[in-house]
């Protein structure tokens, strides 16, 4: 289980390593394009929503020693979600999709 460390106060969110690796790609690409967005995620503590913006410090901390392979189709789907009016909500990984 990895961590998304968000904001100057260091708020942490537990996120499974495979999902976290895909979110890192999406966040990096959106912020590189200067496209802030809202990110929503359910957890054991309820629903959290954060505004993802280049001015907000973030860190992705993985618990595993090897990086997960990236499913390009899942990244594309998550990018579409992040660009939508409601922001990024995690959707299930497509089965049998290509990996990079």
XYZ file of C-alpha atoms in Angstrom:
100
model
C 0.000 0.000 0.000
C 1.500 3.305 -1.085
C 0.838 6.853 0.021
C -0.143 10.051 -1.699
C 1.279 12.840 0.455
C -0.604 16.032 -0.357
C -0.132 19.669 0.595
C 2.251 21.538 2.862
C 0.631 19.942 5.927
C 1.596 16.486 4.620
C -1.901 14.986 4.543
C -1.568 11.321 3.530
C -3.915 9.027 1.638
C -3.401 5.255 1.417
C -3.537 4.101 -2.202
C -2.558 0.689 -3.576
C 0.787 0.825 -5.431
C -0.594 -0.167 -8.841
C -3.273 2.524 -8.777
C -0.817 5.053 -7.339
C 1.589 4.456 -10.239
C -1.190 5.195 -12.730
C -2.347 8.268 -10.812
C 1.228 9.586 -10.808
C 1.286 9.445 -14.621
C -2.082 11.216 -14.852
C -1.161 13.910 -12.295
C 2.206 14.514 -13.977
C 0.658 14.886 -17.429
C -2.210 17.126 -16.311
C 0.050 19.400 -14.254
C 2.712 19.544 -16.958
C -0.019 20.947 -19.212
C -1.035 23.381 -16.457
C -4.453 21.710 -16.165
C -5.443 21.602 -12.481
C -8.317 19.272 -11.576
C -10.334 17.844 -8.694
C -9.420 14.331 -7.512
C -11.988 12.231 -5.626
C -11.262 8.974 -3.844
C -13.156 6.762 -1.426
C -11.281 5.293 1.509
C -12.056 3.555 4.792
C -12.353 7.053 6.294
C -14.942 8.191 3.738
C -14.714 10.216 0.548
C -11.951 12.756 0.065
C -11.637 15.351 -2.668
C -8.538 17.441 -3.283
C -7.754 20.196 -5.754
C -4.686 19.110 -7.704
C -2.695 22.174 -8.744
C 1.000 22.774 -9.584
C 1.345 25.055 -6.540
C 0.412 22.257 -4.116
C 3.307 19.996 -3.073
C 2.717 16.275 -3.598
C 4.709 13.120 -3.091
C 3.975 9.596 -4.271
C 5.433 7.002 -1.901
C 5.382 3.363 -2.967
C 5.685 0.432 -0.580
C 6.875 -2.091 -3.176
C 10.456 -2.359 -4.365
C 9.563 -2.724 -8.069
C 7.477 -0.253 -10.048
C 4.194 -1.623 -11.427
C 3.806 -1.865 -15.196
C 1.664 0.903 -16.652
C -1.550 0.082 -18.485
C -1.823 2.761 -21.202
C -5.553 2.215 -21.646
C -6.168 2.819 -17.955
C -4.046 5.986 -18.049
C -6.045 7.253 -21.040
C -9.328 6.488 -19.281
C -8.175 8.244 -16.112
C -6.979 11.248 -18.163
C -10.458 11.549 -19.686
C -11.993 11.372 -16.212
C -9.630 14.081 -14.921
C -10.578 16.358 -17.821
C -14.312 15.993 -17.191
C -16.556 18.434 -15.341
C -16.645 16.258 -12.208
C -12.894 15.708 -11.965
C -10.948 12.493 -11.553
C -12.761 9.554 -10.025
C -10.950 6.239 -10.110
C -12.493 3.769 -12.515
C -11.644 0.050 -12.665
C -8.651 -0.999 -14.721
C -9.687 -2.252 -18.172
C -9.105 -5.994 -18.545
C -6.635 -7.242 -21.126
C -5.363 -3.775 -21.986
C -1.904 -2.925 -23.312
C 0.908 -2.319 -20.868
C 3.964 -0.108 -21.200
